[in-house]
Coordinates of C-alpha atoms and ligand atoms in Angstrom, one line a residue:
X1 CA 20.9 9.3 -3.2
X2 CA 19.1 12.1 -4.5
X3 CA 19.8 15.4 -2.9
X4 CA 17.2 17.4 -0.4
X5 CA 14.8 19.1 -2.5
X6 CA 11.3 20.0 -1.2
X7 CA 11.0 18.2 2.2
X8 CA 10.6 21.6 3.3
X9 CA 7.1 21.7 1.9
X10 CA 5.9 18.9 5.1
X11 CA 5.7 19.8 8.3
X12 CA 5.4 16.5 9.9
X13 CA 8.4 14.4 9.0
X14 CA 7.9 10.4 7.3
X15 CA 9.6 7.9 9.7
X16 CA 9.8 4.5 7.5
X17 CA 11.0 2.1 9.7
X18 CA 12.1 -1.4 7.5
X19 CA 14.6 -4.1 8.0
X20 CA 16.8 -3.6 5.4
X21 CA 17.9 0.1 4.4
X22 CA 18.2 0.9 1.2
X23 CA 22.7 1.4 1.2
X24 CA 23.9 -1.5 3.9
X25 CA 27.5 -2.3 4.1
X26 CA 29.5 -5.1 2.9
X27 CA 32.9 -5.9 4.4
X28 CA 34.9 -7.6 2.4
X29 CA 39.1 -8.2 1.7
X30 CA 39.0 -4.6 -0.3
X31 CA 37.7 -2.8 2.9
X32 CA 34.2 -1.5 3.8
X33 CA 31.3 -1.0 0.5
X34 CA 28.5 0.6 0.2
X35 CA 25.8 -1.9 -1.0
X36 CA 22.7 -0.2 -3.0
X37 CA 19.9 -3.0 -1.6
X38 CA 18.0 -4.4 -4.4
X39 CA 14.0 -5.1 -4.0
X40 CA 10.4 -3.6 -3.9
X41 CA 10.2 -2.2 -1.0
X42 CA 13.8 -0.1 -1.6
X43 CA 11.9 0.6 -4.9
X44 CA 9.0 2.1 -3.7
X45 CA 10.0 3.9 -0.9
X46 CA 13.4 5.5 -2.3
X47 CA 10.9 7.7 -4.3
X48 CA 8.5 8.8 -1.4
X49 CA 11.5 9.8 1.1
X50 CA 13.4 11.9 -2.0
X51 CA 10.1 13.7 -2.8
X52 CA 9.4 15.0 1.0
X53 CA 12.6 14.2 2.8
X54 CA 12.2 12.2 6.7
X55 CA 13.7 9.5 8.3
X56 CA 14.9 6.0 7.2
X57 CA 15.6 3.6 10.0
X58 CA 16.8 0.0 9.3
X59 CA 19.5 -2.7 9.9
X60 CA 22.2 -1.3 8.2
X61 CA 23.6 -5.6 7.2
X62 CA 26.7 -5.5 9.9
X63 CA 27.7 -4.1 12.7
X64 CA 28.8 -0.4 12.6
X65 CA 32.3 0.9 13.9
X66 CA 32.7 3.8 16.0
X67 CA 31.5 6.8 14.3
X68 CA 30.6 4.8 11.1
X69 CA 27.5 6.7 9.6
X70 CA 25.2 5.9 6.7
X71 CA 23.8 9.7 6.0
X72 CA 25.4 12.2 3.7
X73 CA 24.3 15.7 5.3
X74 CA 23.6 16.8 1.5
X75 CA 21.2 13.5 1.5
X76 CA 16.9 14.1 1.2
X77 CA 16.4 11.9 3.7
X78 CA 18.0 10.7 6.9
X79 CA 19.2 7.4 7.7
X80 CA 19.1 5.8 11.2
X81 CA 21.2 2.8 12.0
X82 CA 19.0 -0.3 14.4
X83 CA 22.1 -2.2 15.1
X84 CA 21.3 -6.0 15.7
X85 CA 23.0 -8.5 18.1
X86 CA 25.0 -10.8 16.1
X87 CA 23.4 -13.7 18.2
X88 CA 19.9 -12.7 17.5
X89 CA 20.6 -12.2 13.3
X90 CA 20.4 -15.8 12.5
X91 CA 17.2 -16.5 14.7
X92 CA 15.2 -12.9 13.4
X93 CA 16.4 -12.4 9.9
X94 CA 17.3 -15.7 8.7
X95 CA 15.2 -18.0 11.0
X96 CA 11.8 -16.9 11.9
X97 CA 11.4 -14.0 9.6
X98 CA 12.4 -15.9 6.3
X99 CA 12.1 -19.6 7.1
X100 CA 9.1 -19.4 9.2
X101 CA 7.1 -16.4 7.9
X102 CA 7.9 -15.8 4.8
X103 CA 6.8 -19.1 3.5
X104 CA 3.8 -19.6 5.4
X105 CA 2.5 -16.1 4.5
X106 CA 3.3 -17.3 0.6
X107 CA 0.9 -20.4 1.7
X108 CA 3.8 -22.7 1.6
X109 CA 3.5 -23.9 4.8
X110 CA 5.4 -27.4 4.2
X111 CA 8.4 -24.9 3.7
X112 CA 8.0 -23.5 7.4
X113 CA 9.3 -24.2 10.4
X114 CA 9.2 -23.0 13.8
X115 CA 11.3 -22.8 16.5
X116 CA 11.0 -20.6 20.0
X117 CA 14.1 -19.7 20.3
X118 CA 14.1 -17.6 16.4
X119 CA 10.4 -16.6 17.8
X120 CA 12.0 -15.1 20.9
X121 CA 14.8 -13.0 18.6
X122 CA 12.1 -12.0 16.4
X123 CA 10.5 -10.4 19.3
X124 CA 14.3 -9.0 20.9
X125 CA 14.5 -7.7 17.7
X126 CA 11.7 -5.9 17.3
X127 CA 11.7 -4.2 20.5
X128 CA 15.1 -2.9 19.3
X129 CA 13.4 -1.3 15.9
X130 CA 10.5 0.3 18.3
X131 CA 13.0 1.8 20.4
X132 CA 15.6 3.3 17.9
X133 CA 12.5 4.8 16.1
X134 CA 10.9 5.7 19.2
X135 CA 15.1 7.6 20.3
X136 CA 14.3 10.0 17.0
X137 CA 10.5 10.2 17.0
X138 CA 9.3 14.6 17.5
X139 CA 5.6 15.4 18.2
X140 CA 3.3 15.0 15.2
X141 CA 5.4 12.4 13.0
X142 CA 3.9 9.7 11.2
X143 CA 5.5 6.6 11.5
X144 CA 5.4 4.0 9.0
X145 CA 6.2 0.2 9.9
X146 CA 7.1 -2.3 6.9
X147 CA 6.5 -5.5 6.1
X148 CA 6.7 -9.4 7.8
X149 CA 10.2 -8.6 9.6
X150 CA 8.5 -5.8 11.7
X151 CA 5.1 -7.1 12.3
X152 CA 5.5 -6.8 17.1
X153 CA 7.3 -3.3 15.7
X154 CA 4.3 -1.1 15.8
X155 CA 3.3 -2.7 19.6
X156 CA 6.1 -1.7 21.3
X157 CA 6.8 1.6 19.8
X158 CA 2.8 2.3 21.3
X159 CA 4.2 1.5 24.3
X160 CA 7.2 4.1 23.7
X161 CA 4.8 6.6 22.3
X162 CA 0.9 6.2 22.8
X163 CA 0.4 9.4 21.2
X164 CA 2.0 8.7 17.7
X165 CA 0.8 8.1 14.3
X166 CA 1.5 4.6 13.5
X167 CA 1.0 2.8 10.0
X168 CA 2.2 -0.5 9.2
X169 CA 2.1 -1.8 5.6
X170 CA 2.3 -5.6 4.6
X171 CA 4.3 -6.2 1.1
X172 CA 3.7 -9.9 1.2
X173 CA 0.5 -11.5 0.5
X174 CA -2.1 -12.1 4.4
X175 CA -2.3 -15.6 4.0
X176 CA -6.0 -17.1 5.1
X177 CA -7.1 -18.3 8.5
X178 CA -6.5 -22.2 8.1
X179 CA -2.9 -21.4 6.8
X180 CA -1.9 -17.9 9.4
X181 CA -3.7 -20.2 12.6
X182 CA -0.3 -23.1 12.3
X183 CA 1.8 -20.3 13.1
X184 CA 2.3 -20.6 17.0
X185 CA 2.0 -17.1 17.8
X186 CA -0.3 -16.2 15.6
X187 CA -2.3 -14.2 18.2
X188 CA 1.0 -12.0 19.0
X189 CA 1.6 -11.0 15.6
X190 CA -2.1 -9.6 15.3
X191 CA -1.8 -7.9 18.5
X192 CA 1.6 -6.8 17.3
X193 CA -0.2 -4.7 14.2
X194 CA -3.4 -4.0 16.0
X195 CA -1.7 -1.2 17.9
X196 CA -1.4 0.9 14.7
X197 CA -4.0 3.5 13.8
X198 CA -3.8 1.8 9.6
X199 CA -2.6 -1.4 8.3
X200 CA -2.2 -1.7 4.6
X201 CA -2.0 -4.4 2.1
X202 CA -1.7 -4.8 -1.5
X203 CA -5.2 -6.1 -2.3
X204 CA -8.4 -6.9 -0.7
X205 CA -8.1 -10.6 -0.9
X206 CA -5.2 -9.8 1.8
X207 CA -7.4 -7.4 4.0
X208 CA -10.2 -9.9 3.8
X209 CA -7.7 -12.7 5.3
X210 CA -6.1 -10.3 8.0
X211 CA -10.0 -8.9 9.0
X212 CA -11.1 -12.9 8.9
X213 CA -8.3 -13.7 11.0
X214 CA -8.4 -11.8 13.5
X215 CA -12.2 -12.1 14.3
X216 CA -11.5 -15.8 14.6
X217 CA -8.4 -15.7 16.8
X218 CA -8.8 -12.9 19.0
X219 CA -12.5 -12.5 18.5
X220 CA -12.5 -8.2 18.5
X221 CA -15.3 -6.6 16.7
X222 CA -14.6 -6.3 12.8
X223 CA -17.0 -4.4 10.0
X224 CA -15.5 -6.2 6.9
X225 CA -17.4 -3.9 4.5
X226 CA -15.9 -0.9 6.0
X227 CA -12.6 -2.4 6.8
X228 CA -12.5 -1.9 10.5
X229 CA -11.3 -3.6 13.8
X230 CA -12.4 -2.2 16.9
X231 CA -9.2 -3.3 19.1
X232 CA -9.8 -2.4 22.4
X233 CA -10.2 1.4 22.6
X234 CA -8.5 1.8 19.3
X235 CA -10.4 1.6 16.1
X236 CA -7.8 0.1 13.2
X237 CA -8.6 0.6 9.8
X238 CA -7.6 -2.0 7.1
X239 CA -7.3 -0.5 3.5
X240 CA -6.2 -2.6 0.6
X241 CA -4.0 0.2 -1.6
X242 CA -2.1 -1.7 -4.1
X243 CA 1.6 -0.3 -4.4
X244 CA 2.5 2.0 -7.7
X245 CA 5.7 2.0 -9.4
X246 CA 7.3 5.3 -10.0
X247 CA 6.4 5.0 -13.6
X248 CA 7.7 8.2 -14.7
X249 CA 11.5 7.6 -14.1
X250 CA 10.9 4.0 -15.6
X251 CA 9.5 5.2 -18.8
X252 CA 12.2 8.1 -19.0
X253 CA 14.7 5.9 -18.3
X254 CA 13.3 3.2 -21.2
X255 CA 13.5 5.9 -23.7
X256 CA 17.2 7.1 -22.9
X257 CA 18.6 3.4 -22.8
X258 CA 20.6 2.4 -25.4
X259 CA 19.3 -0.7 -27.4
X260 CA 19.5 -3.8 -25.5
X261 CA 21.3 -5.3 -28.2
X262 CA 19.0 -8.4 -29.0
X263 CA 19.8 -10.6 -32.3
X264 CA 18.0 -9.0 -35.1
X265 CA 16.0 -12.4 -35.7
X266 CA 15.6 -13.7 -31.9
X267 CA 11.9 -13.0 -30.5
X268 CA 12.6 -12.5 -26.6
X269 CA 10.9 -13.5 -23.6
X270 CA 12.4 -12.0 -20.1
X271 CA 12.0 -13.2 -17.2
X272 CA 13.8 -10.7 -13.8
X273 CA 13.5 -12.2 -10.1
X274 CA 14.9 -12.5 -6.7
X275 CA 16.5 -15.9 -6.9
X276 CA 13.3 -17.2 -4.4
X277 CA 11.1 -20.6 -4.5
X278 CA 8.1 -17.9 -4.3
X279 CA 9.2 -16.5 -8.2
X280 CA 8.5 -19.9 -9.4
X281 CA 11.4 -20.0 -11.6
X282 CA 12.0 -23.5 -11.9
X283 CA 8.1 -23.9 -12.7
X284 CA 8.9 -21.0 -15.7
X285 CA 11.6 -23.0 -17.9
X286 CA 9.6 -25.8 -17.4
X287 CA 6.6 -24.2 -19.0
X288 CA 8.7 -22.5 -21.8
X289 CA 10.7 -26.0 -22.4
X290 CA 6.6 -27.0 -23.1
X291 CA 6.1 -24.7 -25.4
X292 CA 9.2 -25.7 -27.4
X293 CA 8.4 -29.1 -27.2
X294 CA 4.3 -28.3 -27.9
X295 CA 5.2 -25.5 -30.9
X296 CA 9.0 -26.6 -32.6
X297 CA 8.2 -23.0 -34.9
X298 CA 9.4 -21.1 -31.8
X299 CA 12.5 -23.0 -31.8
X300 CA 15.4 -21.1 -33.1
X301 CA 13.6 -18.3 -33.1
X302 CA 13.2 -17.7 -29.7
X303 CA 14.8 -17.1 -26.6
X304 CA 14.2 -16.9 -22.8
X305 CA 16.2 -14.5 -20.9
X306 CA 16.1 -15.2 -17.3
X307 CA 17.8 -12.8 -14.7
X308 CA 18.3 -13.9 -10.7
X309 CA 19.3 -11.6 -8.0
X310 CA 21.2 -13.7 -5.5
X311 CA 19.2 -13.7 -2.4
X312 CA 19.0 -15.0 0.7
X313 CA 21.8 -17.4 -0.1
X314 CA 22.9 -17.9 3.8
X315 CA 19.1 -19.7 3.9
X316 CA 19.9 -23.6 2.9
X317 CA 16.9 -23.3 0.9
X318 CA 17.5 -20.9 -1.6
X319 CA 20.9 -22.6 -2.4
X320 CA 19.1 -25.7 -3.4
X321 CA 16.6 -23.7 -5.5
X322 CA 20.2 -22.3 -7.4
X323 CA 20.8 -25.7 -7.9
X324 CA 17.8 -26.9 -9.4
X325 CA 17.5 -23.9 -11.8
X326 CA 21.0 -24.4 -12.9
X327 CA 20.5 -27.7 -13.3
X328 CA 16.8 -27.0 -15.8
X329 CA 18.7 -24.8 -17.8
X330 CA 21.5 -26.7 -19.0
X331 CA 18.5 -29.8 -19.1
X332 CA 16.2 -28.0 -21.2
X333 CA 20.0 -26.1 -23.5
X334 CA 21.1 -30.0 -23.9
X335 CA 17.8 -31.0 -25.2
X336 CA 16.9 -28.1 -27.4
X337 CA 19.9 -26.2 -28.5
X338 CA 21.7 -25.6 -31.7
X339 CA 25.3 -24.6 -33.0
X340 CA 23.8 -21.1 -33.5
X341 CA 20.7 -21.2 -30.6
X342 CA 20.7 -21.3 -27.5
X343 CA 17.0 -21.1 -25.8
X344 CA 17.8 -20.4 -22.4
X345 CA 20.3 -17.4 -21.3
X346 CA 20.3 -17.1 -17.9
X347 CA 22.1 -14.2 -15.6
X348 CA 23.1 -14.9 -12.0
X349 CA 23.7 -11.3 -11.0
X350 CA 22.7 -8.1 -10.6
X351 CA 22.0 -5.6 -13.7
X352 CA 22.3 -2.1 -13.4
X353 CA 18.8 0.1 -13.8
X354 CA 19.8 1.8 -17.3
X355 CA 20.6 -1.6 -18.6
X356 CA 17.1 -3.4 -17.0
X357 CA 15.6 -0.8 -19.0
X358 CA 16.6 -1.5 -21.8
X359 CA 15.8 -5.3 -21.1
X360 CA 12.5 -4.3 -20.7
X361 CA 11.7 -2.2 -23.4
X362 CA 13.7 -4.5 -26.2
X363 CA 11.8 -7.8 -24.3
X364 CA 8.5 -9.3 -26.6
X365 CA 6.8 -11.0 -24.1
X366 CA 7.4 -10.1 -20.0
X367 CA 7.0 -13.1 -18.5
X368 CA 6.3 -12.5 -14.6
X369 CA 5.1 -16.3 -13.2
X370 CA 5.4 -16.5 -9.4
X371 CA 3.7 -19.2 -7.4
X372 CA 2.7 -16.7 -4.9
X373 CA 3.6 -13.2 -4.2
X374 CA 2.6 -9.6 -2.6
X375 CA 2.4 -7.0 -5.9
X376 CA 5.2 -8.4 -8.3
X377 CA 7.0 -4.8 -9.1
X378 CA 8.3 -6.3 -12.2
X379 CA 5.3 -7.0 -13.9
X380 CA 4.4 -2.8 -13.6
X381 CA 8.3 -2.3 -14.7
X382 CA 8.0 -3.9 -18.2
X383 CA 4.5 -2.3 -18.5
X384 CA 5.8 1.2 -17.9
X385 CA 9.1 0.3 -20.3
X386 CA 6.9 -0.6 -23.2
X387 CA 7.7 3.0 -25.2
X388 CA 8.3 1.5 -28.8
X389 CA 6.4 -1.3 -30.3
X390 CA 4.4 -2.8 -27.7
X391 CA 5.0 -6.3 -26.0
X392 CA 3.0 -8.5 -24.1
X393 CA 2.6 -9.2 -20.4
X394 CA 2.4 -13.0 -19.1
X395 CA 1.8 -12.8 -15.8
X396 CA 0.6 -15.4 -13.0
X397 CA -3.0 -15.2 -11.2
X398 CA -1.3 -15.9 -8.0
X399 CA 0.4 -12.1 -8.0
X400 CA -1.3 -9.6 -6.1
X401 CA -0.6 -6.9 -9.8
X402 CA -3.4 -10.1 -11.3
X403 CA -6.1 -7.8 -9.3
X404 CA -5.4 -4.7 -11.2
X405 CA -3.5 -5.8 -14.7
X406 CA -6.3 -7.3 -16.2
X407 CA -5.4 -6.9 -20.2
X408 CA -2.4 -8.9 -19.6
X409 CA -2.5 -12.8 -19.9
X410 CA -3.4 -14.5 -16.7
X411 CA -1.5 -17.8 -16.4
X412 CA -1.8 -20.4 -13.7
X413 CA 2.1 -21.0 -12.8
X414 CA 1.6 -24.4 -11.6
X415 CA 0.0 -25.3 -14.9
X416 CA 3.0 -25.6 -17.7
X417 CA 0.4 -26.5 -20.3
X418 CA -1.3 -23.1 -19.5
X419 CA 1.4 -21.1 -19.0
X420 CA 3.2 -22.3 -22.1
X421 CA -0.6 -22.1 -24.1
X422 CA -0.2 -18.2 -22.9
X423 CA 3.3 -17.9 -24.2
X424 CA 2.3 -19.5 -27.7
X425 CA -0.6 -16.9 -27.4
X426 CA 1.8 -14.2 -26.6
X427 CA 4.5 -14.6 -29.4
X428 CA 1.7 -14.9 -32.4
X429 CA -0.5 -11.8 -30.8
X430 CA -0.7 -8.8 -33.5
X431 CA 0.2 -5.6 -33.1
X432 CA -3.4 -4.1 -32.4
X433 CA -4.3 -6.4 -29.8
X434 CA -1.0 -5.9 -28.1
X435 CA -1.5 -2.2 -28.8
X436 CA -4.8 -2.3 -27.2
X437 CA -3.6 -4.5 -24.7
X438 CA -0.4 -2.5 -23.9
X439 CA -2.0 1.1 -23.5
X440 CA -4.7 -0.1 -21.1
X441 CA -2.2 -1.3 -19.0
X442 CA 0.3 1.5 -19.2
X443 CA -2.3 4.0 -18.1
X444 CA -3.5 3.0 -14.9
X445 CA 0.2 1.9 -13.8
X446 CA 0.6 6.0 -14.5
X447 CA -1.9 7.3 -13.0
X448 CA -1.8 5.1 -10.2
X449 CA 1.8 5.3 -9.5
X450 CA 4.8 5.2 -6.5
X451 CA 3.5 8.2 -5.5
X452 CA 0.0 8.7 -5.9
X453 CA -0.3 4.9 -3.2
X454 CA 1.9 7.3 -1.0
X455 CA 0.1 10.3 -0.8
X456 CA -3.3 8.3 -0.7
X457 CA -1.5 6.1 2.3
X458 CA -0.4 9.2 4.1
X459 CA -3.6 10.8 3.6
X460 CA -5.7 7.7 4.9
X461 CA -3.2 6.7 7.7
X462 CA -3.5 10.6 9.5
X463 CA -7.3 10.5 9.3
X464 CA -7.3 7.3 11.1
X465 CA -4.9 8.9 13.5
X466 CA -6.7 11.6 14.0
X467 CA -9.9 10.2 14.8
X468 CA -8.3 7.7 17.3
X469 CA -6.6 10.6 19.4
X470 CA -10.1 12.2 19.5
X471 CA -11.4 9.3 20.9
X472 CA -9.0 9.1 23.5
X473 CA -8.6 12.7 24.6
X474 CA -12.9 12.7 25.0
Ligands
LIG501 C1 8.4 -7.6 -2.2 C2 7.2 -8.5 -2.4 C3 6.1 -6.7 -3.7 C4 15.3 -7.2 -9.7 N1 16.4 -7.5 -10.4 C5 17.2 -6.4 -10.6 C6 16.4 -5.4 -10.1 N2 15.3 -5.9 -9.5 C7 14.3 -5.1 -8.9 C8 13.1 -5.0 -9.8 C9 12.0 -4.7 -8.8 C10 12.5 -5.4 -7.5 O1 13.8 -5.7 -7.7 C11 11.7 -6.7 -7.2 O2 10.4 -6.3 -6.8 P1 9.2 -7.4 -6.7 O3 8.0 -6.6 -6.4 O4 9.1 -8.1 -8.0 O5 9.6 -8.5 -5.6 P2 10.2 -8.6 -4.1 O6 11.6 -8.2 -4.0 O7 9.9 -10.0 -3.7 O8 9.3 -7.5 -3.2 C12 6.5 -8.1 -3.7 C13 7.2 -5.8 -3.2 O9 7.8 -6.3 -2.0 C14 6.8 -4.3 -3.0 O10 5.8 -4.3 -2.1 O11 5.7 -6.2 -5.0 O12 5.3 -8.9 -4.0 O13 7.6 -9.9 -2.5 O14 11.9 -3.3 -8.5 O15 13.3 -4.0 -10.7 N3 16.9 -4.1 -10.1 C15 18.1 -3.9 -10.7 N4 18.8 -4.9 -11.3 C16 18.4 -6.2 -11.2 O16 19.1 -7.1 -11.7 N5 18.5 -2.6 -10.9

């Protein structure tokens, strides 16, 4: 973690209040580790609390010991510690927060399943993260809820603290009404996020969905042009801001990486997820085993590196999904390999950032093909990466980055013809349309970066605050 540089330079200190923290720890047979969490949100935020230095609470992944902290003094940031009932882990976390949310909010809602008892952790829960937030809140902080774990959070800290600034920000897609109204307690959830003063999504397909929903299920007063909900007495603003990458650091880091070490006379197509059903991995060798089958020039000539961060891997779900890929790959390797060849390489693990750079930056085509998801970080990753000769970007319609990344190739994931069509397309490009292609891309992902979406997010959640405390003191 970096070390406290100008935090001084705020005056109101950044609370960021998620489930996971970006260190948890990790008990295992060689004592106690310190785990750096892997995902966008760690991503994104990391960046904004260096830069101005605050507060980080979160469930640090096991219970701590007596005096167990997670914060260095010398740190930028502060970390705060929600500790979590063991009992009430399984039905929050695992339960309603990733086998009832998160696939219903991906519109999967054959994956979902609901049960009262994780619904009544979920809430337990999130009273817990209102209060520990609420323990280490000081007058004229601005509070900023994340994501589908958290979404009661925001209500009952305004219980806790009526005067605060609260902002909540979703990272997964807002699913539309017919899909968000199976949810049981759908009603709660909006309640639970209409006691913030800003709620923010990635796109305005998602703010059109949240505004949509809760005329229709709560029926408050909503300007969808202006992006407004008048809840109450409060008036909650809804802003699409889709999330940056901090594009300098990747780029830097892109041109200090050593070479990734590709074969000389392999063309490489890359492929980095969560292992998750949302990623549409499974869908992804499919489509390139199409194109080998569809175009036999790229065989031998050609490979698809896939990497998986293990994930979730206590959900039964996610274990079959291993499955399955493992299964595809050595499928689609039997049918197509060589003695010197093998199409598919596929990593099960973790790679550390210098090396992902280089991944990037050596990769020809970044293939980023999820069914459904929030942003897709990735997709701005291999953009910003792209510092020699320029590759080309595959990515899925159904990824929030389609709304903005418009020179790369759109491809319908659940369409292997398509998607394999795109891949052809990608590999036989030349080098001024991928040039053209390639710069277009790389400079909006600068200039709307990590921290430009946080200073225009701070910027838009305090106005809103302010305006609403107005309102109440006259
Ligand atoms: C959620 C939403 C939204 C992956 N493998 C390695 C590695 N990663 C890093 C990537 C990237 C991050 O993980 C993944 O971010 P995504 O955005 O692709 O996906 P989710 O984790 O599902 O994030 C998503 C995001 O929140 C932010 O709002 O964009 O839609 O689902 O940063 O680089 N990093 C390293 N080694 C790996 O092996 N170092």
């Amino acid at each position: 973690m970096a070390k406290r540089h100008s935090a001084a330079r705020h005056k109101s200190k950044l609370v960021t209040v998620s489930n996971r923290l970006p260190v948890t720890l990790r008990r295992g047979p060689r004592g106690t580790e310190r785990v750096r969490s892997t995902g966008g949100l760690v991503a994104a935020f990391e960046p904004l609390l260096e830069d101005r230095g605050g507060l980080w609470v979160g469930w640090p992944g096991t219970d701590l010991r007596d005096g167990e902290t997670l914060s260095d003094p010398g740190d930028a940031y502060q970390i705060e510690p929600v500790q979590i009932p063991r009992a009430d882990i399984k039905g929050y976390y695992h339960g309603f927060s990733n086998r009832a949310l998160w696939p219903l909010f991906h519109t999967m809602p054959v994956r979902a399943s609901f049960r009262t008892s994780e619904w009544e952790a979920y809430e337990r829960v999130n009273g817990r993260f209102a209060e520990t937030t609420a323990a280490n809140l000081e007058p004229g902080d601005i509070v900023l809820v994340n994501d589908y774990q958290l979404m009661l959070t925001p209500a009952r800290l305004r219980r806790l603290a009526p005067e605060a600034t609260i902002g909540f920000f979703l990272h997964i897609p807002f699913p539309p009404y017919d899909v968000f109204r199976i949810l049981p307690w759908a009603r709660q959830l909006l309640r639970g996020m209409l006691a913030c003063d800003l709620v923010g999504f990635h796109v305005s397909g998602y703010v059109r969905n949240f505004l949509d929903c809760v005329h229709r299920l709560l029926g408050d007063k909503v300007d969808v042009r202006r992006g407004i909900v008048q809840h109450g007495h409060r008036t909650v603003r809804a802003v699409a801001l889709p999330l940056g990458i901090d594009y300098a650091r990747y780029e830097d880091q892109a041109r200090q990486a050593p070479s990734a070490g590709f074969p000389e006379d392999q063309r490489v197509i890359l492929g980095v997820d969560r292992l998750d059903y949302t990623k549409g991995i499974p869908e992804r060798l499919k489509a390139f085993g199409r194109l080998l089958e569809l175009h036999p020039e790229h065989r031998q000539r050609t490979t698809l590196l896939q990497l998986a961060v293990p994930s979730r891997s206590e959900v039964a779900e996610y274990r079959s999904l291993k499955r399955e890929i493992d299964e595809l790959v050595g499928q689609i390797n039997g049918r197509y390999a060589s003695a010197s060849w093998t199409p598919i390489r596929y990593l099960y693990r973790t790679v550390p950032p210098d090396r992902l750079a280089a991944l990037y930056r050596g990769a020809d085509v970044g293939l980023v093909t999820p069914l459904r998801d929030g942003m897709n970080l990735v997709a701005k990753e291999y953009v910003a990466c792209q510092v020699g000769d320029p590759g080309v970007l595959v990515l899925s319609h159904m990824a929030g980055a389609a709304e903005t990344m418009a020179e790369a190739l759109l491809a319908n994931p659940y369409d292997l013809d398509d998607t394999a069509m795109k891949l052809h397309t990608a590999l036989t490009m030349l080098l001024p349309e991928r040039h053209t292609r390639m710069e277009a891309l790389r400079q909006r992902e600068a200039e709307h970066d990590v921290h430009s979406w946080a200073h225009k997010l701070m910027q838009r959640l305090t106005a809103a605050a302010k305006q609403n405390r107005k309102a109440e003191g006259s």
